[in-house]
Structure formats: C-alpha cells, structure tokens
mmCIF file of C-alpha atoms in Angstrom:
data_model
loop_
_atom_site.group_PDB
_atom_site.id
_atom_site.type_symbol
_atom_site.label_atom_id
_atom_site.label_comp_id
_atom_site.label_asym_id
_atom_site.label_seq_id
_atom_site.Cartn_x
_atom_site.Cartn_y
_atom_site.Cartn_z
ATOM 1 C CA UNK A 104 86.777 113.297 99.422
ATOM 2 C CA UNK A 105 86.489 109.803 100.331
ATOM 3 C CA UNK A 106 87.048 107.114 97.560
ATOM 4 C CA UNK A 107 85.621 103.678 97.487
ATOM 5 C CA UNK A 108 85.860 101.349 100.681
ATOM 6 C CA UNK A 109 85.484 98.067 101.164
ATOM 7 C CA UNK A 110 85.470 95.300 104.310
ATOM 8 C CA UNK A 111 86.643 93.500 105.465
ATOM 9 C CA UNK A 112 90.206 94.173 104.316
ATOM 10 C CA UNK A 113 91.052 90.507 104.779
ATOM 11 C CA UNK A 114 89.033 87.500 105.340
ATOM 12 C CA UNK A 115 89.984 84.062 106.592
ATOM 13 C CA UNK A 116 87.566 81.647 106.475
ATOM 14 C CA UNK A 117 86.667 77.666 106.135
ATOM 15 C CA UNK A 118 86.020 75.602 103.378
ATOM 16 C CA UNK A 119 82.242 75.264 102.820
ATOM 17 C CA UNK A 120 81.513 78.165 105.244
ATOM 18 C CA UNK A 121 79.589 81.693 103.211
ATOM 19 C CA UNK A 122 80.847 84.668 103.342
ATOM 20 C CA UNK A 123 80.016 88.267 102.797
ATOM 21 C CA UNK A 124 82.263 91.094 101.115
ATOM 22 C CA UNK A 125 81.287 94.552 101.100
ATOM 23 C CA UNK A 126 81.593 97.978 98.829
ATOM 24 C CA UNK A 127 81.032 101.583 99.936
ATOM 25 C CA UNK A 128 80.996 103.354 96.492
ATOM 26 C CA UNK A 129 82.146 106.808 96.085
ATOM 27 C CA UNK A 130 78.990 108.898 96.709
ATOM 28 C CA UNK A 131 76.698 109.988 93.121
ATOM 29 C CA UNK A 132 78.787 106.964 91.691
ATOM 30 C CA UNK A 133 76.147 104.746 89.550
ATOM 31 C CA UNK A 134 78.451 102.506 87.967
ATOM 32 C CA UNK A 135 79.715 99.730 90.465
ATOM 33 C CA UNK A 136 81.887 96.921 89.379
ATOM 34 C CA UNK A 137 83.132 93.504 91.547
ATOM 35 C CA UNK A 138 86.847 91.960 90.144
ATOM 36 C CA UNK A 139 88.183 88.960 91.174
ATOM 37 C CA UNK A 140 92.249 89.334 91.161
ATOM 38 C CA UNK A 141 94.481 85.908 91.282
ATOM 39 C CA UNK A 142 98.508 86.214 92.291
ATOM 40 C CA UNK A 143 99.561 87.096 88.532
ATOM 41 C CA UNK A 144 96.327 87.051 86.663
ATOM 42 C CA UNK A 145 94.485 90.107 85.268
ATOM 43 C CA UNK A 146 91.552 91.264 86.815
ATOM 44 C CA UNK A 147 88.473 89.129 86.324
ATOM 45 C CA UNK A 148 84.994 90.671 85.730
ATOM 46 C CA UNK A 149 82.742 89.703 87.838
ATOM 47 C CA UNK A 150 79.503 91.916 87.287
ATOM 48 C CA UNK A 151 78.496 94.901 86.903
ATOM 49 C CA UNK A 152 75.228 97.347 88.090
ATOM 50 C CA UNK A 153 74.094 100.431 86.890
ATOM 51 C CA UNK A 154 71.769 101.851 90.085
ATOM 52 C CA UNK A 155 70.239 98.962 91.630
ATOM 53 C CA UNK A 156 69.883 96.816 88.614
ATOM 54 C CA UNK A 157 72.651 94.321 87.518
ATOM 55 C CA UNK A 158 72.468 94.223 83.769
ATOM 56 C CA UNK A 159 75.629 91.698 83.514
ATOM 57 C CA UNK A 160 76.130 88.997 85.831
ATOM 58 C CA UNK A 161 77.847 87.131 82.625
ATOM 59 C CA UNK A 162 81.316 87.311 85.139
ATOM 60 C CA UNK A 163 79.999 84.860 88.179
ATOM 61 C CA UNK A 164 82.033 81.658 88.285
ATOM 62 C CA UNK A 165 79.322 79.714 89.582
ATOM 63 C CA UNK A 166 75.823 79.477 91.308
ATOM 64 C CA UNK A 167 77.244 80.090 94.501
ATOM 65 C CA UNK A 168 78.243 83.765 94.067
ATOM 66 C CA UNK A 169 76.354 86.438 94.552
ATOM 67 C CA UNK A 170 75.821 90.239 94.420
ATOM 68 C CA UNK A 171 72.951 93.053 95.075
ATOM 69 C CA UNK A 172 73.445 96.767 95.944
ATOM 70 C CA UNK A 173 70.870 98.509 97.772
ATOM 71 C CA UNK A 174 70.041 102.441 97.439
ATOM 72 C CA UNK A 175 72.173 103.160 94.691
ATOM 73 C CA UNK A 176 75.101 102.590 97.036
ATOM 74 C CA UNK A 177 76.123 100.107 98.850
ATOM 75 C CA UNK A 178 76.634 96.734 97.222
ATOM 76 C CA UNK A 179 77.415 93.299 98.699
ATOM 77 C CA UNK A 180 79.585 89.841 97.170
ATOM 78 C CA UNK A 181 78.481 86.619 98.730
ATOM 79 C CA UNK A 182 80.043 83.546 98.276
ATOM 80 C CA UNK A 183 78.251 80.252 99.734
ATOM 81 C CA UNK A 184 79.727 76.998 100.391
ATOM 82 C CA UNK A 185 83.726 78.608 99.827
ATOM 83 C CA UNK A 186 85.827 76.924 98.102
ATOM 84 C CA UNK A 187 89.692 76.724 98.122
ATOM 85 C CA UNK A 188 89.469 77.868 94.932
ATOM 86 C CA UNK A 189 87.969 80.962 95.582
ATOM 87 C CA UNK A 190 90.844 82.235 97.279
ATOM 88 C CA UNK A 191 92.125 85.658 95.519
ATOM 89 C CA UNK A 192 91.223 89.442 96.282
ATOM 90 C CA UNK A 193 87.922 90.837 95.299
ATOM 91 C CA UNK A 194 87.722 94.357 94.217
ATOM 92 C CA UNK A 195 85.195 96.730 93.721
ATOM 93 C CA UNK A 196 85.309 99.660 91.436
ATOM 94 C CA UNK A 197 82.807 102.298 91.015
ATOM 95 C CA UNK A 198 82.197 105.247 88.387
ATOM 96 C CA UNK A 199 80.499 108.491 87.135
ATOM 97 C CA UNK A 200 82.073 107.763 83.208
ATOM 98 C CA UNK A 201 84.272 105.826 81.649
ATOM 99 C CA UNK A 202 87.672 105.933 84.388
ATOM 100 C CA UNK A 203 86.980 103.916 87.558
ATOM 101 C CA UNK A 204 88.373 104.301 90.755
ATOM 102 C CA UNK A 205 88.802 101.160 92.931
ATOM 103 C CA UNK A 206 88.887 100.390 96.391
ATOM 104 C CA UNK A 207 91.789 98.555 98.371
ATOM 105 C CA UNK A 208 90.013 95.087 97.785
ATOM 106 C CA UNK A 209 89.035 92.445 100.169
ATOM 107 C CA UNK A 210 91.555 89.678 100.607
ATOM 108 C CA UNK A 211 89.831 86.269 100.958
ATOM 109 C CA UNK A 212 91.719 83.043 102.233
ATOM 110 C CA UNK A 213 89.496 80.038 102.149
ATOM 111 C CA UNK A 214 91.693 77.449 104.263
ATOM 112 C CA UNK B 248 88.236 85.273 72.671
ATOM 113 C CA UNK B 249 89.294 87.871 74.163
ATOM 114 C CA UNK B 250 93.451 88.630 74.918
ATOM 115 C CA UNK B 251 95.619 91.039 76.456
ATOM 116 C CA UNK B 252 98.975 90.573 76.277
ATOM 117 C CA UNK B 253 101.955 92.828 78.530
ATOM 118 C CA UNK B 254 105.178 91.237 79.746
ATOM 119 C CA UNK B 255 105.041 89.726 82.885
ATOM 120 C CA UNK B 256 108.199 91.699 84.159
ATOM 121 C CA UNK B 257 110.580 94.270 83.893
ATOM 122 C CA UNK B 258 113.457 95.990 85.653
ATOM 123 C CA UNK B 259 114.894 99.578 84.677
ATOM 124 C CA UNK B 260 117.319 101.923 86.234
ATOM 125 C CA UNK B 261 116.230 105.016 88.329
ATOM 126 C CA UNK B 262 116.720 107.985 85.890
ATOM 127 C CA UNK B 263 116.247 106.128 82.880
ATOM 128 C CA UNK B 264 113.293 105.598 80.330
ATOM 129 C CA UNK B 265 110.833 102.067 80.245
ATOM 130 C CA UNK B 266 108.383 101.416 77.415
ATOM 131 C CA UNK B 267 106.156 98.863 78.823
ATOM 132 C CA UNK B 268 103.828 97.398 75.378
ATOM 133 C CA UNK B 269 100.388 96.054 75.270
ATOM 134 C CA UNK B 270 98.872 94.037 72.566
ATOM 135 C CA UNK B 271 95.461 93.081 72.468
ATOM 136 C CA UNK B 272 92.835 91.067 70.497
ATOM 137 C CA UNK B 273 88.636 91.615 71.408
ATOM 138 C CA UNK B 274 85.836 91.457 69.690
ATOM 139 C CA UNK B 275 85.368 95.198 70.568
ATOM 140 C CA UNK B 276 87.274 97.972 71.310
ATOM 141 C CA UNK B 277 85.797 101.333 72.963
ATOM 142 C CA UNK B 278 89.599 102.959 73.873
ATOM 143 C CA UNK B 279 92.305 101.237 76.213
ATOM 144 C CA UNK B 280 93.704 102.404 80.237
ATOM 145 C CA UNK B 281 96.427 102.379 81.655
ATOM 146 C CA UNK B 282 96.283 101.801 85.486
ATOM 147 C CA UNK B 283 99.575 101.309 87.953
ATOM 148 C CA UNK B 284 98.773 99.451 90.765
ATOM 149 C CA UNK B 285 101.546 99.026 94.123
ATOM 150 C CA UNK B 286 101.684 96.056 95.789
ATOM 151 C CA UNK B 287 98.748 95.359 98.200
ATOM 152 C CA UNK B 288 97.334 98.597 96.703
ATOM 153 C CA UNK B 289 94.097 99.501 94.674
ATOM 154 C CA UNK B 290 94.700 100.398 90.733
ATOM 155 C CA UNK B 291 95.358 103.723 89.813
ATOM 156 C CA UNK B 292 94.136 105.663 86.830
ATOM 157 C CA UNK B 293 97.187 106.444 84.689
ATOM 158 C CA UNK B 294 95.970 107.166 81.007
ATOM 159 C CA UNK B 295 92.807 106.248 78.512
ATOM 160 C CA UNK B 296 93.368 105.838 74.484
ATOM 161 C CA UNK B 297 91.075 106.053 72.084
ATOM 162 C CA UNK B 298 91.827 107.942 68.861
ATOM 163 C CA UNK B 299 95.463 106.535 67.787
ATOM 164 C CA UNK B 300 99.093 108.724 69.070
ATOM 165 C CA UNK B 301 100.322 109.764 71.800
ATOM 166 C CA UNK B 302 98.920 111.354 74.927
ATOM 167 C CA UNK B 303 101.409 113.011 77.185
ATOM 168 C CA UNK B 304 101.033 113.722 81.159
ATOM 169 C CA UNK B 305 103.848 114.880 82.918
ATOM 170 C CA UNK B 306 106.637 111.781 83.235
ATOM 171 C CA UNK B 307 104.232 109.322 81.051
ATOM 172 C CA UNK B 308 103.050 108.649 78.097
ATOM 173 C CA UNK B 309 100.920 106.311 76.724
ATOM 174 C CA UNK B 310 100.529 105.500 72.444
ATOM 175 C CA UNK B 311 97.878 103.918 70.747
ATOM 176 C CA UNK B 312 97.729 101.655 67.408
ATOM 177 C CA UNK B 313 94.389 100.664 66.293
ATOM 178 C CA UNK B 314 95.152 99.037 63.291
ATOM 179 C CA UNK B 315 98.312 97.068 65.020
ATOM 180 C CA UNK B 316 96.393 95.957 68.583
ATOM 181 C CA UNK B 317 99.200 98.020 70.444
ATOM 182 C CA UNK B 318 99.142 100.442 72.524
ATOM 183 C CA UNK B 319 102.500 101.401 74.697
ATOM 184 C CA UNK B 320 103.333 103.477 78.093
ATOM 185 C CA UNK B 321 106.369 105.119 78.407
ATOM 186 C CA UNK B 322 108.076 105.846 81.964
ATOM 187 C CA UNK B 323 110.561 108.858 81.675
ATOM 188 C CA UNK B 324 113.109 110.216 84.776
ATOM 189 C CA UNK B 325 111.974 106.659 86.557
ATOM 190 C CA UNK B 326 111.701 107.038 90.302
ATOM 191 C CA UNK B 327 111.929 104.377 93.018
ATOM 192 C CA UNK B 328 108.285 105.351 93.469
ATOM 193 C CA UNK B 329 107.430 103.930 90.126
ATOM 194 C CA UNK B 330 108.213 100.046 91.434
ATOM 195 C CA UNK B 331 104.482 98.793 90.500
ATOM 196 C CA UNK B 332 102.684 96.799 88.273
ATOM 197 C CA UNK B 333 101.392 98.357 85.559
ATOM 198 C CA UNK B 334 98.136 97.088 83.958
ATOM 199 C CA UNK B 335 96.623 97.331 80.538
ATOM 200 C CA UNK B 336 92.706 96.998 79.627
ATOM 201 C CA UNK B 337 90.598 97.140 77.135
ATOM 202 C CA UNK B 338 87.249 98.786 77.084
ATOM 203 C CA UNK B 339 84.474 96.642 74.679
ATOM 204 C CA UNK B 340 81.938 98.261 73.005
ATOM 205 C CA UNK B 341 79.783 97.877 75.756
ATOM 206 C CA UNK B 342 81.349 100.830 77.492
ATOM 207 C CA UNK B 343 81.668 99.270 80.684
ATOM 208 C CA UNK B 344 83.269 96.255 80.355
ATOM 209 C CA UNK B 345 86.987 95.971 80.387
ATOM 210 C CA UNK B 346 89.227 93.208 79.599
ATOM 211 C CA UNK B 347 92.506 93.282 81.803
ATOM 212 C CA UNK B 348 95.801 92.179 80.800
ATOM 213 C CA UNK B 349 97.603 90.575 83.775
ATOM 214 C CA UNK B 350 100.262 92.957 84.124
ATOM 215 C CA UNK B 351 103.161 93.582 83.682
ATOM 216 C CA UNK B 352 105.714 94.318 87.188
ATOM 217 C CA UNK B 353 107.879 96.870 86.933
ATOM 218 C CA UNK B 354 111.440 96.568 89.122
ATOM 219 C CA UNK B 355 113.699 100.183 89.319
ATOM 220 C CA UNK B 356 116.851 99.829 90.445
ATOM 221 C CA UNK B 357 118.753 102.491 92.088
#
C-alpha cells in the first residue's frame, strides 16, 4: 500500500521568499506529525494534529511557521519570510497507534 | 529538560556483533523506539520498549532499563546493508510526543 508522501522532495528557494511543504498521509492515518531534521541533530518536533485539530503547536520555532491539514488528510508546512536558518529537511510522519511511519522528507535550501 | 544521549558514530565489521546504547533523561517516559534511518532515506521502525528486557526480532535486539535511563540495540551477523544511522526516542507521557536522540551512524566494514 502506499506510505506517506511528501513534495516537493527538494526545495531551493530565497531568503525572505514563503514557501509551502506538503504531506500525503497514509490513508485512515489520524495522527500526523511535521519534524524538522538538521545535518547531525535529532529530529525536532514540530507539531502535531489529531484529525483536523492541532492540539500542540508547542514545536514552531517562530511566528512565521505554519501548519493546517484539511479532511483528515492532507496537511501543509508554510514557512514565510525564509530564513537561512531554516535550512534542514522537514519530515512528516503519520499514525494509527503508537509506531509512525515517515515519509522521505522535503529538503529545503534557503540560499 | 529533556536528553537523549547515543554516540555519534560507530564502525563494526561485517559478520560481527554492535551494541549501539541510549541513555535518556525526560520528564516522562511512555516506552522508547528504535528507528534506522539510510542516508537520504525516511526512518524506519526497528523496535518499541516499554516494560524493561529484552525484545528479540530476527538479527536485533533491543533492551530496556527503566530504573538506569538505558535502553540498548544489538546488531548480530552485521550486513553491509546495515550502514545507517540508527536513532533512539523517547515517547512522553503524552503518547505522542517523542524526544529524538540525534543518532548515532553506524559504519560496517567488509
């Protein structure tokens, strides 16, 4: 069956421009989770929903990010105003229990 | 705070055995995973701990202290295939949040 997907698979884009990430959850999934991954740093929670509804956005560096998922399904990361900074791979995870399954993660170079 | 600690590298011989340890420290703990994750690849699902021991599957294993903050996974028969990073977390008592170590890369060497 088909597992989580995301696009793009990589995104190069400039400094102060927004961008737009997207997750494709494995169907009858409700759990859906957004990680940010650095070269050499553990995965960083981002936030998490459970349907619709994002019960912990505790994870979001800053004012500028941004998430929603629509359906039950599909979910979407925006950053505004990139910074170098943000520069890592974003992945999404999604689950029907406690084990997620992940998807092969957006890489995002802010130049 | 919260902390994972793993060590941030390792090589091992094809053939041989690698125990790759974990230590933790969070406020909560709800059991711990195991995921392997190639280079330029998604995480994989290798184990989940929650009572303490050890809990075999096939070439690993993966061991549990409570009481210590450890847990362990242990690599028999290694295979060139098993070149990955290997990454430890920690599920809080909120049963959906985990805490990741940064992992720990794993180098076989024929």
């Amino acid at each position: 069956g088909a597992g989580v997907s995301q696009s793009p698979s990589n995104k190069v884009t400039e400094k102060g421009k927004d961008v737009e990430l997207r997750c494709d959850p494995i169907s009858g999934h409700t759990a859906l989770y957004w990680y940010r991954q650095s070269l050499g740093q553990g995965l960083e929670f981002l936030i998490y929903f459970q349907g619709n509804s994002a019960p912990d956005k505790s994870g979001l560096p800053s004012d500028r990010f941004s998430a929603e998922r629509t359906g039950g399904s599909v979910s979407t990361l925006t950053i505004q105003r990139t910074q170098q900074e943000d520069s890592a791979v974003y992945l999404c995870a999604s689950s029907s229990g406690l084990e997620q399954y992940f998807g092969p993660g957006t890489r995002l170079t802010v130049t | 705070g919260q902390n994972i600690d793993q060590p941030t590298e390792m090589t091992a011989t094809e053939g041989a055995i690698v125990q790759i340890n974990c230590t933790y420290q969070t406020s909560g703990f709800n059991g711990l995973f195991w995921y392997q994750q190639h280079a330029g690849e998604a995480p994989t699902f290798l184990s989940y701990n929650v009572l303490d021991g050890l809990e075999e599957k096939g070439r690993f294993s993966s061991f549990l202290s409570r009481s210590k903050g450890y847990s362990y996974l242990l690599l028999k028969e290694l295979q060139m295939k098993d070149s990955a990073s290997y990454l430890c977390a920690v599920l809080l008592d909120s049963n959906y949040q985990l805490i990741w170590g940064a992992g720990t890369k794993l180098i076989i060497k024929p």
